[in-house]
Amino acid sequence: MAQPLRIIVVPLLLGLGLAACASPERMPAVPDELYTQANVPGLADVRYFIDDDPTPFVEDAVQAYRREVAHHNGRTAALENNPQHKNAASAESLPPARYLAISGGGDNGAFGAGLLVGWTARGDRPEFKVVTGVSTGALTAPFAFLGPDYDDELREVYTTISADDVLRRRPFLEIIFGDSAADNGPLWDTVARYADEEMMQRIAEEHDKGRLLLIATTNLDAQRPIVWNIGKIAKSGHPDALTLFRSVLVASAAIPGAFPPVMIDVEADGQPYQEMHVDGGAITQVFIYPPSLNIEEIAEEYRVADTREREIYLIRNARLDPEWADIERSIFTIAGRAISSLIQTQGVGDLYRIYLAAERDEIDYNLAHIPASFDAEREEEFDTVYMNKLFDVGYAMALEGYPWEKYPPGYNPDDGE
């Protein structure tokens, strides 16, 4: 979750002067030269080092396409053999490939949740072939992936929880000698309440149909992004699969300095190590696939005859216009404002990056974000009243027919005509 900034700044600044103090212990980090060899024991190949060699990601995407074709052909054949379904689609046709990417934004995730639930109420919300999530978007993504059946849970998460369901503020001395300003034990409990065995089973079933649920975290040791294939984790049948699923969700929302990092045990070259994972938003606010991948070239290389329409839907859980504020002349407010500005700018850059890849790959681009007209104030982070107002805004806009934007902010190729 890209915020709350007020509990990020203090530990960052204290750390500059207290670096020599004792800190929580950990196992050795994976050496840099073994970074791409590290795997979770018993759960190899469930994640991608997408900034290194994208081949495993590509191969899994191709396999997902083949599972989708097999599922579609089997379902279509069953319909064609049923006399009550004389107009069944042909086995060769596939529905449009729709991708949904949900960004970070802390309690602003209520906007995306409201938009999705309102989209269902309107009656034309599609099923997405791929759903990706970062930070608060990671918490939303499993609900969005499983569709309208989970709308009640999605609404509940973003309209009834409060700060007490997400964090527990630590005493001053614990902040000084610890790894974060707050304890996220309540968030672990909240995640465990919803991310249960039944959800895992449902995700595994959708994985079998060729759909993908991808969550991004940041490996802080390596300063590199990790993308986790949640469907492969769910399908693995490993006894620790549910624990890893929950760990990835919490890690993706672990704001550095505000919440503790999630330590994930791995093996590399036969030796045990431990990785430190934090908020995926430390690397990117929203993602679909690496822009280095060219869909047309991949289709030719792997002999994939997939010429259907493609659409990208981006939900940016933030306003995109600058938000003026009268900044107090103090170190904490200045640093907090600077971090907020950095996150804002990074998020806009991500939207442009995705747009350029979509243009190259001939994918229809659709962007949603919190409108500039929304100016409600929050009493605290994860203020339930604030989140309900924001949920209602997203819901109402979707119910009326969301005005998806076709270009990233500040850009319109028609302006020069």
Short mmCIF file of C-alpha atoms in Angstrom, two decimals:
data_model
loop_
_atom_site.label_atom_id
_atom_site.label_comp_id
_atom_site.label_asym_id
_atom_site.label_seq_id
_atom_site.Cartn_x
_atom_site.Cartn_y
_atom_site.Cartn_z
CA MET A 1 0.00 0.00 0.00
CA ALA A 2 1.73 3.16 -1.20
CA GLN A 3 0.86 4.98 2.01
CA PRO A 4 0.55 5.85 4.96
CA LEU A 5 3.36 8.34 4.71
CA ARG A 6 3.13 9.63 8.25
CA ILE A 7 4.42 6.36 9.65
CA ILE A 8 7.08 6.00 6.96
CA VAL A 9 9.06 9.18 7.47
CA VAL A 10 9.96 8.90 11.15
CA PRO A 11 11.73 5.51 10.98
CA LEU A 12 13.53 6.51 7.78
CA LEU A 13 15.00 9.57 9.42
CA LEU A 14 15.77 7.85 12.70
CA GLY A 15 17.60 5.16 10.78
CA LEU A 16 20.13 7.70 9.53
CA GLY A 17 21.37 8.35 13.03
CA LEU A 18 20.83 4.93 14.60
CA ALA A 19 22.27 2.58 11.98
CA ALA A 20 24.62 1.04 14.55
CA CYS A 21 21.80 -0.04 16.88
CA ALA A 22 20.74 -3.66 17.09
CA SER A 23 18.11 -4.78 14.60
CA PRO A 24 16.02 -7.94 14.25
CA GLU A 25 18.06 -10.97 13.20
CA ARG A 26 17.67 -12.77 9.90
CA MET A 27 19.20 -15.60 7.89
CA PRO A 28 21.77 -14.70 5.22
CA ALA A 29 20.46 -13.02 2.09
CA VAL A 30 20.82 -14.77 -1.25
CA PRO A 31 24.18 -13.78 -2.80
CA ASP A 32 23.81 -11.61 -5.87
CA GLU A 33 25.29 -14.24 -8.19
CA LEU A 34 22.66 -16.79 -7.03
CA TYR A 35 19.69 -14.41 -7.17
CA THR A 36 17.90 -16.06 -10.11
CA GLN A 37 18.62 -19.57 -8.81
CA ALA A 38 16.73 -19.07 -5.55
CA ASN A 39 13.48 -21.00 -5.13
CA VAL A 40 10.99 -21.56 -2.33
CA PRO A 41 11.61 -25.16 -1.17
CA GLY A 42 9.05 -27.48 -2.76
CA LEU A 43 7.53 -24.61 -4.75
CA ALA A 44 9.97 -24.04 -7.59
CA ASP A 45 8.92 -22.14 -10.69
CA VAL A 46 6.03 -20.24 -9.07
CA ARG A 47 7.61 -16.82 -9.60
CA TYR A 48 9.45 -14.80 -12.22
CA PHE A 49 12.54 -12.61 -12.26
CA ILE A 50 11.03 -10.50 -15.01
CA ASP A 51 13.86 -7.96 -15.15
CA ASP A 52 16.35 -10.75 -15.90
CA ASP A 53 15.32 -13.64 -18.17
CA PRO A 54 11.63 -13.41 -19.13
CA THR A 55 11.61 -16.87 -20.75
CA PRO A 56 9.90 -18.68 -17.81
CA PHE A 57 7.20 -16.00 -17.77
CA VAL A 58 6.66 -16.33 -21.52
CA GLU A 59 6.54 -20.12 -21.38
CA ASP A 60 3.96 -20.06 -18.59
CA ALA A 61 1.87 -17.55 -20.56
CA VAL A 62 1.97 -19.84 -23.60
CA GLN A 63 0.97 -22.83 -21.47
CA ALA A 64 -1.90 -20.78 -20.03
CA TYR A 65 -3.07 -20.03 -23.56
CA ARG A 66 -3.03 -23.73 -24.40
CA ARG A 67 -5.00 -24.56 -21.26
CA GLU A 68 -7.50 -21.87 -22.23
CA VAL A 69 -7.90 -23.35 -25.71
CA ALA A 70 -8.39 -26.84 -24.28
CA HIS A 71 -10.95 -25.60 -21.77
CA HIS A 72 -12.79 -23.53 -24.37
CA ASN A 73 -12.86 -26.35 -26.92
CA GLY A 74 -14.08 -28.84 -24.34
CA ARG A 75 -16.82 -26.50 -23.17
CA THR A 76 -17.82 -25.64 -26.73
CA ALA A 77 -17.93 -29.31 -27.75
CA ALA A 78 -20.22 -30.05 -24.82
CA LEU A 79 -22.54 -27.24 -25.89
CA GLU A 80 -22.56 -28.36 -29.52
CA ASN A 81 -23.53 -31.87 -28.45
CA ASN A 82 -26.42 -30.50 -26.42
CA PRO A 83 -29.52 -30.00 -28.59
CA GLN A 84 -30.63 -27.14 -26.31
CA HIS A 85 -27.60 -25.11 -27.39
CA LYS A 86 -27.87 -24.94 -31.18
CA ASN A 87 -25.99 -21.65 -31.41
CA ALA A 88 -22.86 -22.71 -29.54
CA ALA A 89 -19.68 -20.89 -30.53
CA SER A 90 -17.18 -22.66 -32.73
CA ALA A 91 -14.28 -24.46 -31.09
CA GLU A 92 -11.79 -22.19 -32.87
CA SER A 93 -13.14 -18.94 -31.44
CA LEU A 94 -11.94 -17.53 -28.16
CA PRO A 95 -13.44 -14.60 -26.25
CA PRO A 96 -11.47 -11.32 -26.26
CA ALA A 97 -8.44 -11.41 -23.98
CA ARG A 98 -9.00 -8.86 -21.24
CA TYR A 99 -6.29 -7.88 -18.76
CA LEU A 100 -6.91 -6.09 -15.46
CA ALA A 101 -4.13 -4.34 -13.54
CA ILE A 102 -4.83 -2.90 -10.08
CA SER A 103 -2.37 -0.42 -8.59
CA GLY A 104 -1.22 0.45 -5.12
CA GLY A 105 -2.71 3.27 -3.09
CA GLY A 106 -3.29 2.22 0.52
CA ASP A 107 -6.84 2.93 1.67
CA ASN A 108 -7.47 4.48 -1.76
CA GLY A 109 -7.94 0.89 -2.86
CA ALA A 110 -11.58 1.51 -1.89
CA PHE A 111 -11.95 3.28 -5.24
CA GLY A 112 -11.00 0.24 -7.28
CA ALA A 113 -13.13 -2.02 -5.10
CA GLY A 114 -16.16 0.22 -5.60
CA LEU A 115 -15.55 0.40 -9.34
CA LEU A 116 -15.45 -3.40 -9.66
CA VAL A 117 -18.59 -3.95 -7.58
CA GLY A 118 -20.41 -1.18 -9.47
CA TRP A 119 -19.29 -2.73 -12.76
CA THR A 120 -20.97 -5.97 -11.70
CA ALA A 121 -24.16 -4.10 -10.80
CA ARG A 122 -24.19 -2.48 -14.24
CA GLY A 123 -24.20 -5.96 -15.76
CA ASP A 124 -21.33 -5.80 -18.24
CA ARG A 125 -18.26 -6.60 -16.16
CA PRO A 126 -16.13 -9.07 -18.16
CA GLU A 127 -14.10 -12.03 -17.02
CA PHE A 128 -10.40 -11.21 -17.14
CA LYS A 129 -7.86 -13.58 -18.59
CA VAL A 130 -5.11 -11.95 -16.52
CA VAL A 131 -5.36 -10.01 -13.25
CA THR A 132 -2.32 -8.35 -11.70
CA GLY A 133 -1.98 -6.54 -8.39
CA VAL A 134 0.51 -4.40 -6.51
CA SER A 135 0.27 -3.36 -2.85
CA THR A 136 -3.39 -2.64 -2.02
CA GLY A 137 -4.05 -3.87 -5.57
CA ALA A 138 -2.57 -7.20 -4.53
CA LEU A 139 -5.19 -7.46 -1.78
CA THR A 140 -7.94 -6.62 -4.28
CA ALA A 141 -6.68 -8.85 -7.09
CA PRO A 142 -7.83 -12.29 -5.83
CA PHE A 143 -11.39 -10.99 -5.37
CA ALA A 144 -11.33 -9.38 -8.81
CA PHE A 145 -9.89 -12.55 -10.35
CA LEU A 146 -12.66 -14.73 -8.92
CA GLY A 147 -15.31 -12.33 -10.15
CA PRO A 148 -18.72 -11.23 -8.89
CA ASP A 149 -19.04 -14.22 -6.52
CA TYR A 150 -16.58 -12.39 -4.28
CA ASP A 151 -18.07 -8.90 -4.53
CA ASP A 152 -19.57 -9.07 -1.04
CA GLU A 153 -16.17 -9.86 0.45
CA LEU A 154 -14.50 -7.14 -1.61
CA ARG A 155 -17.04 -4.58 -0.45
CA GLU A 156 -16.62 -5.71 3.16
CA VAL A 157 -12.84 -5.38 3.09
CA TYR A 158 -12.89 -1.80 1.80
CA THR A 159 -15.91 -0.43 3.65
CA THR A 160 -15.79 -2.01 7.11
CA ILE A 161 -12.13 -2.38 8.08
CA SER A 162 -10.31 0.32 10.02
CA ALA A 163 -6.73 1.03 11.01
CA ASP A 164 -7.11 -1.53 13.81
CA ASP A 165 -7.59 -4.24 11.16
CA VAL A 166 -4.36 -3.29 9.39
CA LEU A 167 -1.75 -2.12 11.88
CA ARG A 168 -0.77 -1.74 15.51
CA ARG A 169 1.45 1.24 16.24
CA ARG A 170 4.65 0.38 18.09
CA PRO A 171 6.10 2.20 21.10
CA PHE A 172 8.89 4.65 20.38
CA LEU A 173 11.71 2.36 21.57
CA GLU A 174 10.43 -0.52 19.43
CA ILE A 175 10.51 1.78 16.42
CA ILE A 176 14.12 2.77 17.13
CA PHE A 177 15.39 -0.79 17.49
CA GLY A 178 12.92 -2.54 15.21
CA ASP A 179 12.31 -2.80 11.48
CA SER A 180 9.12 -0.72 11.18
CA ALA A 181 6.94 1.90 12.79
CA ALA A 182 3.95 -0.44 13.04
CA ASP A 183 3.19 -4.09 13.62
CA ASN A 184 1.13 -5.54 10.77
CA GLY A 185 -0.13 -8.51 12.75
CA PRO A 186 -3.71 -7.26 12.28
CA LEU A 187 -3.20 -7.25 8.50
CA TRP A 188 -2.00 -10.86 8.64
CA ASP A 189 -5.20 -11.74 10.52
CA THR A 190 -7.35 -9.86 8.01
CA VAL A 191 -5.67 -11.56 5.06
CA ALA A 192 -6.04 -14.98 6.69
CA ARG A 193 -9.76 -14.37 7.19
CA TYR A 194 -10.34 -14.01 3.45
CA ALA A 195 -7.44 -15.85 1.78
CA ASP A 196 -8.49 -19.33 2.89
CA GLU A 197 -8.45 -22.85 1.45
CA GLU A 198 -11.68 -22.28 -0.43
CA MET A 199 -10.26 -19.22 -2.18
CA MET A 200 -7.12 -21.20 -3.04
CA GLN A 201 -9.21 -23.98 -4.56
CA ARG A 202 -11.20 -21.51 -6.65
CA ILE A 203 -7.99 -19.87 -7.91
CA ALA A 204 -6.58 -23.30 -8.85
CA GLU A 205 -9.74 -24.08 -10.83
CA GLU A 206 -9.45 -20.82 -12.78
CA HIS A 207 -5.75 -21.51 -13.36
CA ASP A 208 -6.77 -24.76 -15.07
CA LYS A 209 -8.90 -22.71 -17.47
CA GLY A 210 -5.86 -20.75 -18.63
CA ARG A 211 -6.32 -17.66 -16.51
CA LEU A 212 -3.48 -15.95 -14.63
CA LEU A 213 -3.35 -14.19 -11.26
CA LEU A 214 -0.05 -12.36 -10.76
CA ILE A 215 1.15 -10.43 -7.69
CA ALA A 216 4.30 -8.29 -7.50
CA THR A 217 6.59 -7.86 -4.51
CA THR A 218 9.98 -6.19 -4.16
CA ASN A 219 13.03 -8.24 -3.16
CA LEU A 220 14.70 -5.54 -1.08
CA ASP A 221 18.03 -7.37 -0.82
CA ALA A 222 18.36 -7.54 -4.59
CA GLN A 223 16.46 -4.28 -5.22
CA ARG A 224 14.51 -6.11 -7.93
CA PRO A 225 10.87 -7.02 -8.66
CA ILE A 226 9.41 -10.50 -8.21
CA VAL A 227 6.15 -11.57 -9.87
CA TRP A 228 4.37 -14.49 -8.25
CA ASN A 229 2.06 -16.81 -10.17
CA ILE A 230 -0.65 -17.34 -7.55
CA GLY A 231 -2.48 -19.90 -9.70
CA LYS A 232 0.60 -22.14 -9.79
CA ILE A 233 0.96 -21.80 -6.03
CA ALA A 234 -2.70 -22.73 -5.54
CA LYS A 235 -2.45 -25.64 -7.99
CA SER A 236 0.73 -27.05 -6.45
CA GLY A 237 -0.99 -28.92 -3.63
CA HIS A 238 2.02 -28.14 -1.43
CA PRO A 239 1.21 -28.06 2.31
CA ASP A 240 2.78 -24.61 2.59
CA ALA A 241 0.98 -23.17 -0.45
CA LEU A 242 -1.63 -21.28 1.56
CA THR A 243 1.03 -19.80 3.84
CA LEU A 244 3.04 -18.63 0.84
CA PHE A 245 -0.09 -17.16 -0.78
CA ARG A 246 -0.81 -15.12 2.33
CA SER A 247 2.84 -14.13 2.68
CA VAL A 248 2.92 -12.77 -0.88
CA LEU A 249 -0.23 -10.70 -0.29
CA VAL A 250 1.11 -9.22 2.95
CA ALA A 251 4.57 -8.66 1.45
CA SER A 252 3.16 -6.78 -1.52
CA ALA A 253 1.43 -4.43 0.93
CA ALA A 254 4.39 -4.09 3.33
CA ILE A 255 5.28 -0.40 3.07
CA PRO A 256 9.02 -0.14 3.82
CA GLY A 257 9.58 1.54 7.15
CA ALA A 258 5.90 1.50 8.02
CA PHE A 259 5.31 -2.27 8.13
CA PRO A 260 7.75 -5.12 8.78
CA PRO A 261 9.17 -6.83 5.71
CA VAL A 262 8.07 -10.40 5.00
CA MET A 263 10.95 -12.83 5.24
CA ILE A 264 10.68 -15.73 2.80
CA ASP A 265 12.89 -18.81 3.18
CA VAL A 266 14.50 -19.97 -0.07
CA GLU A 267 17.22 -22.31 -1.29
CA ALA A 268 19.96 -21.59 -3.82
CA ASP A 269 22.79 -23.89 -4.85
CA GLY A 270 21.70 -26.30 -2.12
CA GLN A 271 22.03 -23.73 0.66
CA PRO A 272 19.29 -22.08 2.78
CA TYR A 273 18.84 -18.32 2.58
CA GLN A 274 16.21 -15.76 3.40
CA GLU A 275 14.81 -13.03 1.17
CA MET A 276 13.40 -9.74 2.43
CA HIS A 277 10.21 -8.81 0.57
CA VAL A 278 8.36 -5.51 0.79
CA ASP A 279 5.73 -3.48 -1.04
CA GLY A 280 5.66 -4.14 -4.79
CA GLY A 281 5.09 -0.40 -5.14
CA ALA A 282 8.75 0.20 -4.27
CA ILE A 283 9.45 -0.89 -7.86
CA THR A 284 6.21 -0.29 -9.76
CA GLN A 285 2.74 1.01 -8.95
CA VAL A 286 0.99 -1.07 -11.62
CA PHE A 287 2.06 -3.69 -14.19
CA ILE A 288 0.78 -6.05 -16.88
CA TYR A 289 3.79 -7.70 -18.52
CA PRO A 290 7.39 -6.61 -19.15
CA PRO A 291 7.47 -4.07 -22.01
CA SER A 292 10.48 -5.93 -23.42
CA LEU A 293 8.07 -8.70 -24.48
CA ASN A 294 6.60 -8.35 -27.95
CA ILE A 295 3.38 -10.36 -28.22
CA GLU A 296 3.57 -10.71 -32.02
CA GLU A 297 7.13 -12.03 -31.89
CA ILE A 298 6.26 -14.44 -29.08
CA ALA A 299 3.25 -15.72 -31.03
CA GLU A 300 5.48 -16.46 -34.03
CA GLU A 301 8.22 -18.11 -31.97
CA TYR A 302 5.83 -20.40 -30.08
CA ARG A 303 3.44 -20.89 -33.02
CA VAL A 304 0.49 -19.42 -31.19
CA ALA A 305 -2.35 -18.57 -33.58
CA ASP A 306 -4.12 -16.11 -31.28
CA THR A 307 -5.46 -13.15 -33.26
CA ARG A 308 -8.38 -12.19 -31.03
CA GLU A 309 -9.02 -8.72 -29.67
CA ARG A 310 -7.16 -7.66 -26.54
CA GLU A 311 -8.06 -5.04 -23.95
CA ILE A 312 -6.14 -3.66 -20.97
CA TYR A 313 -8.01 -2.14 -18.02
CA LEU A 314 -5.90 -0.20 -15.53
CA ILE A 315 -7.26 0.86 -12.16
CA ARG A 316 -5.01 3.51 -10.62
CA ASN A 317 -6.05 3.93 -7.00
CA ALA A 318 -4.98 7.56 -6.85
CA ARG A 319 -5.76 10.96 -8.25
CA LEU A 320 -3.56 11.83 -11.21
CA ASP A 321 -3.71 15.60 -10.89
CA PRO A 322 -1.35 17.42 -8.49
CA GLU A 323 -2.92 17.90 -5.05
CA TRP A 324 -2.04 21.28 -3.57
CA ALA A 325 -1.26 21.47 0.15
CA ASP A 326 0.10 24.12 2.53
CA ILE A 327 3.26 22.29 3.67
CA GLU A 328 4.55 23.04 7.13
CA ARG A 329 8.25 23.91 7.27
CA SER A 330 9.36 20.83 9.21
CA ILE A 331 11.58 17.91 8.33
CA PHE A 332 8.81 15.30 8.62
CA THR A 333 6.20 17.08 6.52
CA ILE A 334 8.74 18.04 3.86
CA ALA A 335 10.10 14.49 3.61
CA GLY A 336 6.58 13.05 3.58
CA ARG A 337 5.48 15.40 0.82
CA ALA A 338 8.56 14.52 -1.25
CA ILE A 339 7.87 10.79 -0.94
CA SER A 340 4.24 11.33 -1.88
CA SER A 341 5.34 13.29 -4.96
CA LEU A 342 7.75 10.52 -5.93
CA ILE A 343 5.02 7.87 -5.70
CA GLN A 344 2.66 10.06 -7.74
CA THR A 345 5.22 10.58 -10.49
CA GLN A 346 6.24 6.92 -10.55
CA GLY A 347 2.61 5.89 -10.97
CA VAL A 348 2.12 8.20 -13.95
CA GLY A 349 5.31 6.84 -15.53
CA ASP A 350 3.98 3.30 -15.17
CA LEU A 351 0.81 4.29 -17.05
CA TYR A 352 2.88 5.64 -19.94
CA ARG A 353 5.05 2.52 -20.04
CA ILE A 354 2.00 0.27 -20.29
CA TYR A 355 0.43 2.54 -22.92
CA LEU A 356 3.48 2.33 -25.19
CA ALA A 357 3.55 -1.48 -24.97
CA ALA A 358 -0.21 -1.63 -25.61
CA GLU A 359 0.14 0.58 -28.71
CA ARG A 360 2.92 -1.61 -30.09
CA ASP A 361 0.98 -4.81 -29.41
CA GLU A 362 -2.34 -3.38 -30.69
CA ILE A 363 -4.12 -3.74 -27.34
CA ASP A 364 -7.00 -1.43 -26.46
CA TYR A 365 -5.97 0.79 -23.52
CA ASN A 366 -8.44 1.75 -20.77
CA LEU A 367 -7.57 3.78 -17.66
CA ALA A 368 -9.58 4.51 -14.51
CA HIS A 369 -8.46 6.69 -11.60
CA ILE A 370 -9.83 8.67 -8.69
CA PRO A 371 -11.43 11.84 -10.09
CA ALA A 372 -9.99 15.25 -9.25
CA SER A 373 -13.38 16.20 -7.85
CA PHE A 374 -12.97 13.76 -4.95
CA ASP A 375 -11.64 15.86 -2.08
CA ALA A 376 -12.86 14.10 1.08
CA GLU A 377 -10.44 14.28 3.99
CA ARG A 378 -9.45 11.35 6.18
CA GLU A 379 -9.12 11.56 9.95
CA GLU A 380 -6.45 8.84 9.91
CA GLU A 381 -5.08 6.20 7.57
CA PHE A 382 -7.70 3.55 6.79
CA ASP A 383 -10.47 5.86 7.93
CA THR A 384 -13.67 3.84 7.40
CA VAL A 385 -15.78 6.92 6.63
CA TYR A 386 -13.28 8.10 4.01
CA MET A 387 -13.07 4.64 2.45
CA ASN A 388 -16.86 4.35 2.21
CA LYS A 389 -17.07 7.70 0.41
CA LEU A 390 -14.40 6.64 -2.04
CA PHE A 391 -15.99 3.22 -2.57
CA ASP A 392 -19.28 4.95 -3.35
CA VAL A 393 -17.58 7.21 -5.92
CA GLY A 394 -16.09 4.26 -7.78
CA TYR A 395 -19.35 2.32 -7.56
CA ALA A 396 -21.48 5.20 -8.90
CA MET A 397 -19.13 5.94 -11.79
CA ALA A 398 -19.08 2.27 -12.85
CA LEU A 399 -22.84 1.94 -12.53
CA GLU A 400 -23.33 4.89 -14.88
CA GLY A 401 -20.82 3.47 -17.37
CA TYR A 402 -17.25 4.31 -16.40
CA PRO A 403 -15.65 6.87 -18.78
CA TRP A 404 -12.45 4.87 -19.37
CA GLU A 405 -9.63 7.09 -20.58
CA LYS A 406 -7.84 5.95 -23.73
CA TYR A 407 -4.51 7.67 -23.04
CA PRO A 408 -2.23 8.23 -20.05
CA PRO A 409 -2.56 11.61 -18.28
CA GLY A 410 -1.34 14.63 -20.18
CA TYR A 411 -1.20 12.88 -23.54
CA ASN A 412 -3.62 12.91 -26.46
CA PRO A 413 -2.28 12.28 -29.97
CA ASP A 414 -5.29 14.10 -31.46
CA ASP A 415 -4.33 17.42 -29.84
CA GLY A 416 -1.88 18.21 -32.61
CA GLU A 417 -4.40 17.83 -35.41
#
